[in-house]
């Protein structure tokens, strides 16, 4: 269903609002599986996106929160600035009045452009050329924006007269993969956690400088231009993303080639419409249309004669650009000039002075003619401020459990630490919440456990395997030595925030949040530091040791050229989701086995139940095609007690988070000047909830070895063998246990079903049970905080 074609968006009673109401009604009545909101205003309406998801229809396009984040120019500009993209000098906040706008000009000079916060595409803006200009220049866009968008906020920005408007398409799937069809936009898209197709608008001025302008949460109207230049079927990808399938696109597969132009026909007065002209309705007569033809043009797809174009959006006539290797690009003189004239009669002046600078830097882009181009210019982020640098003892990449714990241990030992973390807040995408006794003990020794738990969490008694209402296996933690004889379900951000607070108490701590590792500094084959890319530009940290603690997809590992062996030893992946808690929180992490596939269930603070439905490994794509209802009823078969809540609260595939379950191991953990810890060194299945424990224990076990190496000024890999070799054996053991656990608890075969109850009984009655429990709960019991190494005070 699309507002761009079949449905006449904005044409019905009540204009846009009326049209949205019609669409929403149609979604509710028809129960459509998916709704493609077209290329216009409906695609950027968060309410419509929400209705789509809430009513079980998949939203083809970004989710409501992403639209909210980017649709509002105030938050979008702030986000782009945070992502390190240059903005034109101007207000990130709306200006309250003309005086405020004039105040900007004191700093930047005239001309300024006053722009509505709502809307886009340069509509209803006013250029203020000097201080004597009338106040109407400010009031007019305000009034127009109020009338058109119901939002009268405006903001001032420096005006670039001879500028080009460049749009860059990005694509993200719901598994975190993002590709760009023009490099600069990716920074912004990552910052916004963008999914689906989106358009990032830039302004390139006559010196070749470029600025982030705005973000449109939709596929471009001009997307065929991008499709032709890149050979990517964007609409197909869009539907794949909506179906929660991974992108088929890969960045290396996007190779822009050639140039393309799309022509539009305006249904309005000709030849030069007055400034306030709007596209109008009228009957299209194909005989009256000049059809572009000739070398380099694809076949024309005209409207059917007599068809009535839709006001406000009907000015596209089957865009048919063309480009390709070895072909002449349109605009190079091969299209009959009179037929393509309108494409060149653009009100903006062609770039003059400074063009050569831009041409030198972006030859691909300058190959195009005409001032308004869409496509895939190759931009490099060369406009960021000058690089800065600093020196420290240890540079830790990644502020997760491993990185922050190690940072705190080192700081307390008098070591200087710079921590590079890409996020600017403690909220992570859904990550581990269950803390095991071994980890609890370490956090307690660091003085972090009590305050983290006080922020809110649930204490649990252990693990249970439940088959058809019967507890087959009870791994009771009260057998363990007190006080660490329970599990804690706690939001990871509570723990991270407490660790970070303590790090901030040390002068030797530098926290580069909002910075991503972009390169390692290497000299003579040894790592000597890291480059962190943030909104203020690149920052080079020179360090004795660099610690890669940046998680399962570690960039540190990749940049160091260290391979990771991925072992697909588990036969399942997990679809995670939360439901409201309607009963007192349970006391166990439970695996429910009945009909259907096993489901993990535990209470998750605050007031929710976390469920993880196990599905066949790599089976999600196929499962997704069956739709949310089928998945829901499969889950309800396994946990009938949650059937009602499932029906009420899980309405779209986007309510699930897919975890690709694998075990992984970096081939080396230590290089001269570099060490990997936590998930970046070894990644685990979530079964048994040991990832955080292992990350914390890595930090505790590495700490004394690293302090000693630093004291001796020894940065050679061999110096850390005392950590890496025994730790490697621990990890092998954990991986073995997890594989066994997965087989025993989750395998589906008939033999397994018969053997499981007997095996469970045996484990409980013999010393094997307590041994496994201790192993899972405590990890390496020798891991403890070496407070004897802490500096006095
Ligand atoms: C869905 C899910 C559920 C889980 N459930 C549990 C559980 O219940 N119990 C449990 O013990 N374990 C669980 N785990 C595993 C656990 O979350 C991890 O093992 C643990 O968080 C690893 O800690 P870490 O510090 O090594 O890495 P992470 O927690 O992944 O932290 C890595 C940090 O590095 C940052 N980073 C990444 N790339 C860069 C970069 N290029 N530049 C700068 N910073 C970067 C990230 O933002 C992040 O803050 C779960 C994992 C998942 C995915």
PDB file of N, CA, C and O and ligand atoms in Angstrom, residues 397-404 420-423 428 430-436 492 496 512 515-518 549-556 558 576 602 657-659 677-680 682-686 688-696, ligand 1:
ATOM      1  N   UNK A 397      39.778   0.611  24.848  1.00  0.00           N
ATOM      2  CA  UNK A 397      38.751   0.851  23.834  1.00  0.00           C
ATOM      3  C   UNK A 397      37.502   0.086  24.255  1.00  0.00           C
ATOM      4  O   UNK A 397      37.496  -1.147  24.284  1.00  0.00           O
ATOM      5  N   UNK A 398      36.437   0.817  24.577  1.00  0.00           N
ATOM      6  CA  UNK A 398      35.170   0.174  24.935  1.00  0.00           C
ATOM      7  C   UNK A 398      34.880   0.264  26.424  1.00  0.00           C
ATOM      8  O   UNK A 398      35.659  -0.219  27.249  1.00  0.00           O
ATOM      9  N   UNK A 399      33.760   0.908  26.750  1.00  0.00           N
ATOM     10  CA  UNK A 399      33.361   1.081  28.152  1.00  0.00           C
ATOM     11  C   UNK A 399      32.232   0.142  28.526  1.00  0.00           C
ATOM     12  O   UNK A 399      31.222   0.560  29.064  1.00  0.00           O
ATOM     13  N   UNK A 400      32.389  -1.143  28.223  1.00  0.00           N
ATOM     14  CA  UNK A 400      31.446  -2.161  28.702  1.00  0.00           C
ATOM     15  C   UNK A 400      31.956  -2.687  30.037  1.00  0.00           C
ATOM     16  O   UNK A 400      32.853  -2.093  30.654  1.00  0.00           O
ATOM     17  N   UNK A 401      31.414  -3.823  30.507  1.00  0.00           N
ATOM     18  CA  UNK A 401      31.850  -4.373  31.792  1.00  0.00           C
ATOM     19  C   UNK A 401      33.360  -4.603  31.851  1.00  0.00           C
ATOM     20  O   UNK A 401      33.997  -4.270  32.852  1.00  0.00           O
ATOM     21  N   UNK A 402      33.947  -5.153  30.787  1.00  0.00           N
ATOM     22  CA  UNK A 402      35.381  -5.458  30.824  1.00  0.00           C
ATOM     23  C   UNK A 402      36.207  -4.170  30.876  1.00  0.00           C
ATOM     24  O   UNK A 402      37.078  -4.006  31.734  1.00  0.00           O
ATOM     25  N   UNK A 403      35.927  -3.235  29.965  1.00  0.00           N
ATOM     26  CA  UNK A 403      36.742  -2.027  29.836  1.00  0.00           C
ATOM     27  C   UNK A 403      36.661  -1.144  31.069  1.00  0.00           C
ATOM     28  O   UNK A 403      37.692  -0.671  31.584  1.00  0.00           O
ATOM     29  N   UNK A 404      35.438  -0.947  31.589  1.00  0.00           N
ATOM     30  CA  UNK A 404      35.299  -0.048  32.739  1.00  0.00           C
ATOM     31  C   UNK A 404      35.901  -0.658  34.001  1.00  0.00           C
ATOM     32  O   UNK A 404      36.500   0.039  34.821  1.00  0.00           O
ATOM     33  N   UNK A 420      38.061   5.048  25.588  1.00  0.00           N
ATOM     34  CA  UNK A 420      37.369   5.487  24.373  1.00  0.00           C
ATOM     35  C   UNK A 420      36.065   4.696  24.256  1.00  0.00           C
ATOM     36  O   UNK A 420      36.091   3.468  24.192  1.00  0.00           O
ATOM     37  N   UNK A 421      34.940   5.381  24.257  1.00  0.00           N
ATOM     38  CA  UNK A 421      33.641   4.691  24.172  1.00  0.00           C
ATOM     39  C   UNK A 421      32.790   5.384  23.116  1.00  0.00           C
ATOM     40  O   UNK A 421      32.627   6.592  23.144  1.00  0.00           O
ATOM     41  N   UNK A 422      32.249   4.594  22.218  1.00  0.00           N
ATOM     42  CA  UNK A 422      31.499   5.212  21.112  1.00  0.00           C
ATOM     43  C   UNK A 422      30.170   5.799  21.575  1.00  0.00           C
ATOM     44  O   UNK A 422      29.665   6.744  20.986  1.00  0.00           O
ATOM     45  N   UNK A 423      29.575   5.226  22.612  1.00  0.00           N
ATOM     46  CA  UNK A 423      28.257   5.709  23.047  1.00  0.00           C
ATOM     47  C   UNK A 423      28.414   6.952  23.910  1.00  0.00           C
ATOM     48  O   UNK A 423      29.475   7.184  24.492  1.00  0.00           O
ATOM     49  N   UNK A 428      22.659   0.629  26.548  1.00  0.00           N
ATOM     50  CA  UNK A 428      23.177  -0.139  25.416  1.00  0.00           C
ATOM     51  C   UNK A 428      21.990  -0.789  24.736  1.00  0.00           C
ATOM     52  O   UNK A 428      20.920  -0.904  25.303  1.00  0.00           O
ATOM     53  N   UNK A 430      20.027  -4.046  23.723  1.00  0.00           N
ATOM     54  CA  UNK A 430      19.780  -5.060  24.717  1.00  0.00           C
ATOM     55  C   UNK A 430      21.038  -5.901  24.978  1.00  0.00           C
ATOM     56  O   UNK A 430      21.590  -6.514  24.086  1.00  0.00           O
ATOM     57  N   UNK A 431      21.549  -5.841  26.195  1.00  0.00           N
ATOM     58  CA  UNK A 431      22.745  -6.586  26.580  1.00  0.00           C
ATOM     59  C   UNK A 431      22.467  -7.373  27.855  1.00  0.00           C
ATOM     60  O   UNK A 431      21.411  -7.253  28.447  1.00  0.00           O
ATOM     61  N   UNK A 432      23.479  -8.115  28.284  1.00  0.00           N
ATOM     62  CA  UNK A 432      23.335  -8.998  29.417  1.00  0.00           C
ATOM     63  C   UNK A 432      22.889  -8.307  30.691  1.00  0.00           C
ATOM     64  O   UNK A 432      23.310  -7.198  30.989  1.00  0.00           O
ATOM     65  N   UNK A 433      22.028  -9.005  31.435  1.00  0.00           N
ATOM     66  CA  UNK A 433      21.494  -8.437  32.666  1.00  0.00           C
ATOM     67  C   UNK A 433      21.732  -9.321  33.876  1.00  0.00           C
ATOM     68  O   UNK A 433      21.551  -8.883  34.998  1.00  0.00           O
ATOM     69  N   UNK A 434      22.053 -10.598  33.631  1.00  0.00           N
ATOM     70  CA  UNK A 434      22.169 -11.519  34.770  1.00  0.00           C
ATOM     71  C   UNK A 434      23.617 -11.563  35.253  1.00  0.00           C
ATOM     72  O   UNK A 434      24.528 -11.900  34.494  1.00  0.00           O
ATOM     73  N   UNK A 435      23.789 -11.233  36.509  1.00  0.00           N
ATOM     74  CA  UNK A 435      25.131 -11.282  37.097  1.00  0.00           C
ATOM     75  C   UNK A 435      25.278 -12.541  37.933  1.00  0.00           C
ATOM     76  O   UNK A 435      24.434 -12.845  38.777  1.00  0.00           O
ATOM     77  N   UNK A 436      26.382 -13.247  37.708  1.00  0.00           N
ATOM     78  CA  UNK A 436      26.688 -14.483  38.446  1.00  0.00           C
ATOM     79  C   UNK A 436      27.460 -14.144  39.719  1.00  0.00           C
ATOM     80  O   UNK A 436      28.086 -13.079  39.804  1.00  0.00           O
ATOM     81  N   UNK A 492      22.241  -3.484  32.814  1.00  0.00           N
ATOM     82  CA  UNK A 492      23.703  -3.328  32.710  1.00  0.00           C
ATOM     83  C   UNK A 492      24.123  -1.877  32.946  1.00  0.00           C
ATOM     84  O   UNK A 492      25.188  -1.596  33.490  1.00  0.00           O
ATOM     85  N   UNK A 496      27.391  -0.183  34.909  1.00  0.00           N
ATOM     86  CA  UNK A 496      28.356   0.636  34.164  1.00  0.00           C
ATOM     87  C   UNK A 496      28.420   2.048  34.740  1.00  0.00           C
ATOM     88  O   UNK A 496      29.502   2.632  34.874  1.00  0.00           O
ATOM     89  N   UNK A 512      36.769   9.538  26.776  1.00  0.00           N
ATOM     90  CA  UNK A 512      36.403  10.038  25.453  1.00  0.00           C
ATOM     91  C   UNK A 512      35.128   9.331  25.024  1.00  0.00           C
ATOM     92  O   UNK A 512      35.155   8.374  24.251  1.00  0.00           O
ATOM     93  N   UNK A 515      33.251   8.742  21.092  1.00  0.00           N
ATOM     94  CA  UNK A 515      34.431   8.570  20.221  1.00  0.00           C
ATOM     95  C   UNK A 515      34.533   7.111  19.786  1.00  0.00           C
ATOM     96  O   UNK A 515      34.410   6.214  20.617  1.00  0.00           O
ATOM     97  N   UNK A 516      34.763   6.933  18.520  1.00  0.00           N
ATOM     98  CA  UNK A 516      34.933   5.577  18.004  1.00  0.00           C
ATOM     99  C   UNK A 516      36.373   5.357  17.620  1.00  0.00           C
ATOM    100  O   UNK A 516      36.985   6.239  17.015  1.00  0.00           O
ATOM    101  N   UNK A 517      36.827   4.170  17.914  1.00  0.00           N
ATOM    102  CA  UNK A 517      38.170   3.822  17.456  1.00  0.00           C
ATOM    103  C   UNK A 517      38.180   3.836  15.923  1.00  0.00           C
ATOM    104  O   UNK A 517      37.315   3.225  15.292  1.00  0.00           O
ATOM    105  N   UNK A 518      39.136   4.549  15.327  1.00  0.00           N
ATOM    106  CA  UNK A 518      39.183   4.522  13.862  1.00  0.00           C
ATOM    107  C   UNK A 518      40.505   3.970  13.338  1.00  0.00           C
ATOM    108  O   UNK A 518      40.581   3.547  12.196  1.00  0.00           O
ATOM    109  N   UNK A 549      38.547  -3.694  24.409  1.00  0.00           N
ATOM    110  CA  UNK A 549      37.435  -4.235  25.215  1.00  0.00           C
ATOM    111  C   UNK A 549      36.150  -3.808  24.528  1.00  0.00           C
ATOM    112  O   UNK A 549      35.195  -3.405  25.185  1.00  0.00           O
ATOM    113  N   UNK A 550      36.153  -3.872  23.203  1.00  0.00           N
ATOM    114  CA  UNK A 550      35.039  -3.305  22.445  1.00  0.00           C
ATOM    115  C   UNK A 550      34.088  -4.361  21.894  1.00  0.00           C
ATOM    116  O   UNK A 550      33.483  -4.188  20.840  1.00  0.00           O
ATOM    117  N   UNK A 551      33.924  -5.442  22.619  1.00  0.00           N
ATOM    118  CA  UNK A 551      32.809  -6.348  22.367  1.00  0.00           C
ATOM    119  C   UNK A 551      32.989  -7.344  21.237  1.00  0.00           C
ATOM    120  O   UNK A 551      34.050  -7.460  20.632  1.00  0.00           O
ATOM    121  N   UNK A 552      31.898  -8.067  20.990  1.00  0.00           N
ATOM    122  CA  UNK A 552      31.951  -9.243  20.106  1.00  0.00           C
ATOM    123  C   UNK A 552      32.341  -8.907  18.659  1.00  0.00           C
ATOM    124  O   UNK A 552      32.850  -9.745  17.950  1.00  0.00           O
ATOM    125  N   UNK A 553      32.066  -7.669  18.214  1.00  0.00           N
ATOM    126  CA  UNK A 553      32.464  -7.312  16.844  1.00  0.00           C
ATOM    127  C   UNK A 553      33.659  -6.353  16.872  1.00  0.00           C
ATOM    128  O   UNK A 553      33.732  -5.409  16.098  1.00  0.00           O
ATOM    129  N   UNK A 554      34.552  -6.594  17.786  1.00  0.00           N
ATOM    130  CA  UNK A 554      35.676  -5.699  18.096  1.00  0.00           C
ATOM    131  C   UNK A 554      36.380  -5.095  16.875  1.00  0.00           C
ATOM    132  O   UNK A 554      36.893  -5.806  16.002  1.00  0.00           O
ATOM    133  N   UNK A 555      36.419  -3.762  16.873  1.00  0.00           N
ATOM    134  CA  UNK A 555      37.158  -3.084  15.799  1.00  0.00           C
ATOM    135  C   UNK A 555      38.653  -3.113  16.099  1.00  0.00           C
ATOM    136  O   UNK A 555      39.475  -3.152  15.189  1.00  0.00           O
ATOM    137  N   UNK A 556      38.987  -3.097  17.383  1.00  0.00           N
ATOM    138  CA  UNK A 556      40.405  -3.174  17.759  1.00  0.00           C
ATOM    139  C   UNK A 556      41.006  -4.446  17.148  1.00  0.00           C
ATOM    140  O   UNK A 556      42.081  -4.421  16.554  1.00  0.00           O
ATOM    141  N   UNK A 558      39.905  -6.167  14.627  1.00  0.00           N
ATOM    142  CA  UNK A 558      39.973  -6.095  13.159  1.00  0.00           C
ATOM    143  C   UNK A 558      41.142  -5.239  12.707  1.00  0.00           C
ATOM    144  O   UNK A 558      41.867  -5.580  11.784  1.00  0.00           O
ATOM    145  N   UNK A 576      14.786 -12.184  21.490  1.00  0.00           N
ATOM    146  CA  UNK A 576      14.510 -11.621  22.814  1.00  0.00           C
ATOM    147  C   UNK A 576      13.351 -10.638  22.743  1.00  0.00           C
ATOM    148  O   UNK A 576      13.203  -9.912  21.764  1.00  0.00           O
ATOM    149  N   UNK A 602      13.122 -14.744  32.507  1.00  0.00           N
ATOM    150  CA  UNK A 602      13.561 -14.254  33.827  1.00  0.00           C
ATOM    151  C   UNK A 602      13.028 -12.848  34.066  1.00  0.00           C
ATOM    152  O   UNK A 602      12.728 -12.130  33.109  1.00  0.00           O
ATOM    153  N   UNK A 657      14.273  -8.747  19.387  1.00  0.00           N
ATOM    154  CA  UNK A 657      15.688  -8.477  19.078  1.00  0.00           C
ATOM    155  C   UNK A 657      16.341  -9.821  18.808  1.00  0.00           C
ATOM    156  O   UNK A 657      16.305 -10.711  19.659  1.00  0.00           O
ATOM    157  N   UNK A 658      16.927  -9.956  17.644  1.00  0.00           N
ATOM    158  CA  UNK A 658      17.525 -11.240  17.280  1.00  0.00           C
ATOM    159  C   UNK A 658      18.961 -11.323  17.790  1.00  0.00           C
ATOM    160  O   UNK A 658      19.744 -10.398  17.562  1.00  0.00           O
ATOM    161  N   UNK A 659      19.291 -12.379  18.483  1.00  0.00           N
ATOM    162  CA  UNK A 659      20.689 -12.605  18.878  1.00  0.00           C
ATOM    163  C   UNK A 659      21.228 -13.793  18.089  1.00  0.00           C
ATOM    164  O   UNK A 659      20.726 -14.907  18.197  1.00  0.00           O
ATOM    165  N   UNK A 677      40.394  -8.167  25.668  1.00  0.00           N
ATOM    166  CA  UNK A 677      39.707  -8.817  26.797  1.00  0.00           C
ATOM    167  C   UNK A 677      38.196  -8.833  26.559  1.00  0.00           C
ATOM    168  O   UNK A 677      37.687  -8.135  25.683  1.00  0.00           O
ATOM    169  N   UNK A 678      37.491  -9.592  27.390  1.00  0.00           N
ATOM    170  CA  UNK A 678      36.024  -9.655  27.299  1.00  0.00           C
ATOM    171  C   UNK A 678      35.588 -10.246  25.969  1.00  0.00           C
ATOM    172  O   UNK A 678      36.292 -11.070  25.371  1.00  0.00           O
ATOM    173  N   UNK A 679      34.420  -9.815  25.532  1.00  0.00           N
ATOM    174  CA  UNK A 679      33.848 -10.381  24.307  1.00  0.00           C
ATOM    175  C   UNK A 679      34.742 -10.197  23.087  1.00  0.00           C
ATOM    176  O   UNK A 679      34.617 -10.931  22.114  1.00  0.00           O
ATOM    177  N   UNK A 680      35.605  -9.204  23.093  1.00  0.00           N
ATOM    178  CA  UNK A 680      36.438  -9.001  21.902  1.00  0.00           C
ATOM    179  C   UNK A 680      37.461 -10.135  21.784  1.00  0.00           C
ATOM    180  O   UNK A 680      37.900 -10.463  20.690  1.00  0.00           O
ATOM    181  N   UNK A 682      36.844 -13.290  23.411  1.00  0.00           N
ATOM    182  CA  UNK A 682      36.080 -14.554  23.399  1.00  0.00           C
ATOM    183  C   UNK A 682      34.600 -14.224  23.561  1.00  0.00           C
ATOM    184  O   UNK A 682      34.204 -13.517  24.473  1.00  0.00           O
ATOM    185  N   UNK A 683      33.806 -14.726  22.648  1.00  0.00           N
ATOM    186  CA  UNK A 683      32.357 -14.451  22.664  1.00  0.00           C
ATOM    187  C   UNK A 683      31.642 -15.754  22.998  1.00  0.00           C
ATOM    188  O   UNK A 683      32.062 -16.823  22.555  1.00  0.00           O
ATOM    189  N   UNK A 684      30.548 -15.629  23.763  1.00  0.00           N
ATOM    190  CA  UNK A 684      29.894 -16.848  24.265  1.00  0.00           C
ATOM    191  C   UNK A 684      28.405 -16.877  23.956  1.00  0.00           C
ATOM    192  O   UNK A 684      27.806 -15.839  23.683  1.00  0.00           O
ATOM    193  N   UNK A 685      27.840 -18.063  24.112  1.00  0.00           N
ATOM    194  CA  UNK A 685      26.389 -18.202  24.023  1.00  0.00           C
ATOM    195  C   UNK A 685      25.786 -17.557  25.273  1.00  0.00           C
ATOM    196  O   UNK A 685      26.417 -17.543  26.331  1.00  0.00           O
ATOM    197  N   UNK A 686      24.553 -17.026  25.182  1.00  0.00           N
ATOM    198  CA  UNK A 686      23.958 -16.431  26.381  1.00  0.00           C
ATOM    199  C   UNK A 686      23.525 -17.496  27.395  1.00  0.00           C
ATOM    200  O   UNK A 686      23.202 -17.164  28.527  1.00  0.00           O
ATOM    201  N   UNK A 688      23.460 -19.849  30.266  1.00  0.00           N
ATOM    202  CA  UNK A 688      24.290 -19.895  31.464  1.00  0.00           C
ATOM    203  C   UNK A 688      24.722 -18.517  31.911  1.00  0.00           C
ATOM    204  O   UNK A 688      25.312 -18.371  32.974  1.00  0.00           O
ATOM    205  N   UNK A 689      24.434 -17.493  31.113  1.00  0.00           N
ATOM    206  CA  UNK A 689      24.681 -16.092  31.490  1.00  0.00           C
ATOM    207  C   UNK A 689      26.064 -15.887  32.100  1.00  0.00           C
ATOM    208  O   UNK A 689      26.201 -15.530  33.263  1.00  0.00           O
ATOM    209  N   UNK A 690      27.083 -16.140  31.302  1.00  0.00           N
ATOM    210  CA  UNK A 690      28.432 -16.024  31.863  1.00  0.00           C
ATOM    211  C   UNK A 690      29.255 -14.889  31.261  1.00  0.00           C
ATOM    212  O   UNK A 690      30.379 -14.629  31.698  1.00  0.00           O
ATOM    213  N   UNK A 691      28.725 -14.224  30.237  1.00  0.00           N
ATOM    214  CA  UNK A 691      29.530 -13.228  29.512  1.00  0.00           C
ATOM    215  C   UNK A 691      30.056 -12.115  30.403  1.00  0.00           C
ATOM    216  O   UNK A 691      31.234 -11.746  30.319  1.00  0.00           O
ATOM    217  N   UNK A 692      29.203 -11.579  31.264  1.00  0.00           N
ATOM    218  CA  UNK A 692      29.644 -10.454  32.101  1.00  0.00           C
ATOM    219  C   UNK A 692      30.657 -10.944  33.127  1.00  0.00           C
ATOM    220  O   UNK A 692      31.697 -10.317  33.367  1.00  0.00           O
ATOM    221  N   UNK A 693      30.327 -12.092  33.726  1.00  0.00           N
ATOM    222  CA  UNK A 693      31.263 -12.701  34.675  1.00  0.00           C
ATOM    223  C   UNK A 693      32.656 -12.817  34.069  1.00  0.00           C
ATOM    224  O   UNK A 693      33.658 -12.450  34.678  1.00  0.00           O
ATOM    225  N   UNK A 694      32.686 -13.358  32.856  1.00  0.00           N
ATOM    226  CA  UNK A 694      33.982 -13.590  32.214  1.00  0.00           C
ATOM    227  C   UNK A 694      34.685 -12.275  31.905  1.00  0.00           C
ATOM    228  O   UNK A 694      35.899 -12.161  32.069  1.00  0.00           O
ATOM    229  N   UNK A 695      33.892 -11.277  31.506  1.00  0.00           N
ATOM    230  CA  UNK A 695      34.487  -9.976  31.181  1.00  0.00           C
ATOM    231  C   UNK A 695      35.097  -9.352  32.448  1.00  0.00           C
ATOM    232  O   UNK A 695      36.219  -8.833  32.422  1.00  0.00           O
ATOM    233  N   UNK A 696      34.352  -9.429  33.556  1.00  0.00           N
ATOM    234  CA  UNK A 696      34.847  -8.844  34.806  1.00  0.00           C
ATOM    235  C   UNK A 696      36.088  -9.612  35.287  1.00  0.00           C
ATOM    236  O   UNK A 696      37.064  -9.024  35.764  1.00  0.00           O
TER     237      UNK A 696
HETATM  238  C1  LIG B   1      21.357 -10.175  23.915  1.00  0.00           C
HETATM  239  C2  LIG B   1      22.436 -10.526  24.893  1.00  0.00           C
HETATM  240  C3  LIG B   1      22.092 -11.030  26.149  1.00  0.00           C
HETATM  241  C4  LIG B   1      23.101 -11.344  27.036  1.00  0.00           C
HETATM  242  N1  LIG B   1      22.759 -11.804  28.294  1.00  0.00           N
HETATM  243  C5  LIG B   1      23.739 -12.000  29.213  1.00  0.00           C
HETATM  244  C6  LIG B   1      23.443 -12.268  30.566  1.00  0.00           C
HETATM  245  O1  LIG B   1      22.282 -12.335  30.964  1.00  0.00           O
HETATM  246  N2  LIG B   1      24.473 -12.434  31.443  1.00  0.00           N
HETATM  247  C7  LIG B   1      25.759 -12.328  31.051  1.00  0.00           C
HETATM  248  O2  LIG B   1      26.662 -12.505  31.872  1.00  0.00           O
HETATM  249  N3  LIG B   1      26.079 -12.050  29.767  1.00  0.00           N
HETATM  250  C8  LIG B   1      25.109 -11.849  28.855  1.00  0.00           C
HETATM  251  N4  LIG B   1      25.428 -11.484  27.578  1.00  0.00           N
HETATM  252  C9  LIG B   1      26.830 -11.301  27.243  1.00  0.00           C
HETATM  253  C10 LIG B   1      27.360 -10.020  27.854  1.00  0.00           C
HETATM  254  O3  LIG B   1      26.504  -8.927  27.599  1.00  0.00           O
HETATM  255  C11 LIG B   1      28.718  -9.750  27.300  1.00  0.00           C
HETATM  256  O4  LIG B   1      29.484 -10.920  27.394  1.00  0.00           O
HETATM  257  C12 LIG B   1      29.409  -8.650  28.060  1.00  0.00           C
HETATM  258  O5  LIG B   1      28.676  -7.465  27.996  1.00  0.00           O
HETATM  259  C13 LIG B   1      30.797  -8.448  27.482  1.00  0.00           C
HETATM  260  O6  LIG B   1      31.362  -7.316  28.029  1.00  0.00           O
HETATM  261  P1  LIG B   1      32.497  -6.522  27.235  1.00  0.00           P
HETATM  262  O7  LIG B   1      32.837  -5.366  28.097  1.00  0.00           O
HETATM  263  O8  LIG B   1      33.558  -7.445  26.807  1.00  0.00           O
HETATM  264  O9  LIG B   1      31.799  -6.061  25.886  1.00  0.00           O
HETATM  265  P2  LIG B   1      30.509  -5.180  25.649  1.00  0.00           P
HETATM  266  O10 LIG B   1      29.571  -5.274  26.771  1.00  0.00           O
HETATM  267  O11 LIG B   1      30.026  -5.561  24.305  1.00  0.00           O
HETATM  268  O12 LIG B   1      31.073  -3.696  25.620  1.00  0.00           O
HETATM  269  C14 LIG B   1      31.799  -3.214  24.519  1.00  0.00           C
HETATM  270  C15 LIG B   1      31.789  -1.707  24.566  1.00  0.00           C
HETATM  271  O13 LIG B   1      32.611  -1.226  23.513  1.00  0.00           O
HETATM  272  C16 LIG B   1      31.959  -0.157  22.852  1.00  0.00           C
HETATM  273  N5  LIG B   1      32.490  -0.129  21.488  1.00  0.00           N
HETATM  274  C17 LIG B   1      32.272  -1.025  20.499  1.00  0.00           C
HETATM  275  N6  LIG B   1      32.930  -0.672  19.391  1.00  0.00           N
HETATM  276  C18 LIG B   1      33.597   0.477  19.691  1.00  0.00           C
HETATM  277  C19 LIG B   1      34.464   1.324  18.950  1.00  0.00           C
HETATM  278  N7  LIG B   1      34.782   1.053  17.673  1.00  0.00           N
HETATM  279  N8  LIG B   1      34.966   2.428  19.540  1.00  0.00           N
HETATM  280  C20 LIG B   1      34.649   2.710  20.837  1.00  0.00           C
HETATM  281  N9  LIG B   1      33.831   1.947  21.580  1.00  0.00           N
HETATM  282  C21 LIG B   1      33.318   0.828  21.023  1.00  0.00           C
HETATM  283  C22 LIG B   1      30.481  -0.503  22.964  1.00  0.00           C
HETATM  284  O14 LIG B   1      29.670   0.648  22.839  1.00  0.00           O
HETATM  285  C23 LIG B   1      30.411  -1.120  24.354  1.00  0.00           C
HETATM  286  O15 LIG B   1      30.156  -0.152  25.342  1.00  0.00           O
HETATM  287  C24 LIG B   1      24.446 -11.187  26.668  1.00  0.00           C
HETATM  288  C25 LIG B   1      24.784 -10.696  25.416  1.00  0.00           C
HETATM  289  C26 LIG B   1      23.781 -10.362  24.523  1.00  0.00           C
HETATM  290  C27 LIG B   1      24.177  -9.818  23.172  1.00  0.00           C
END
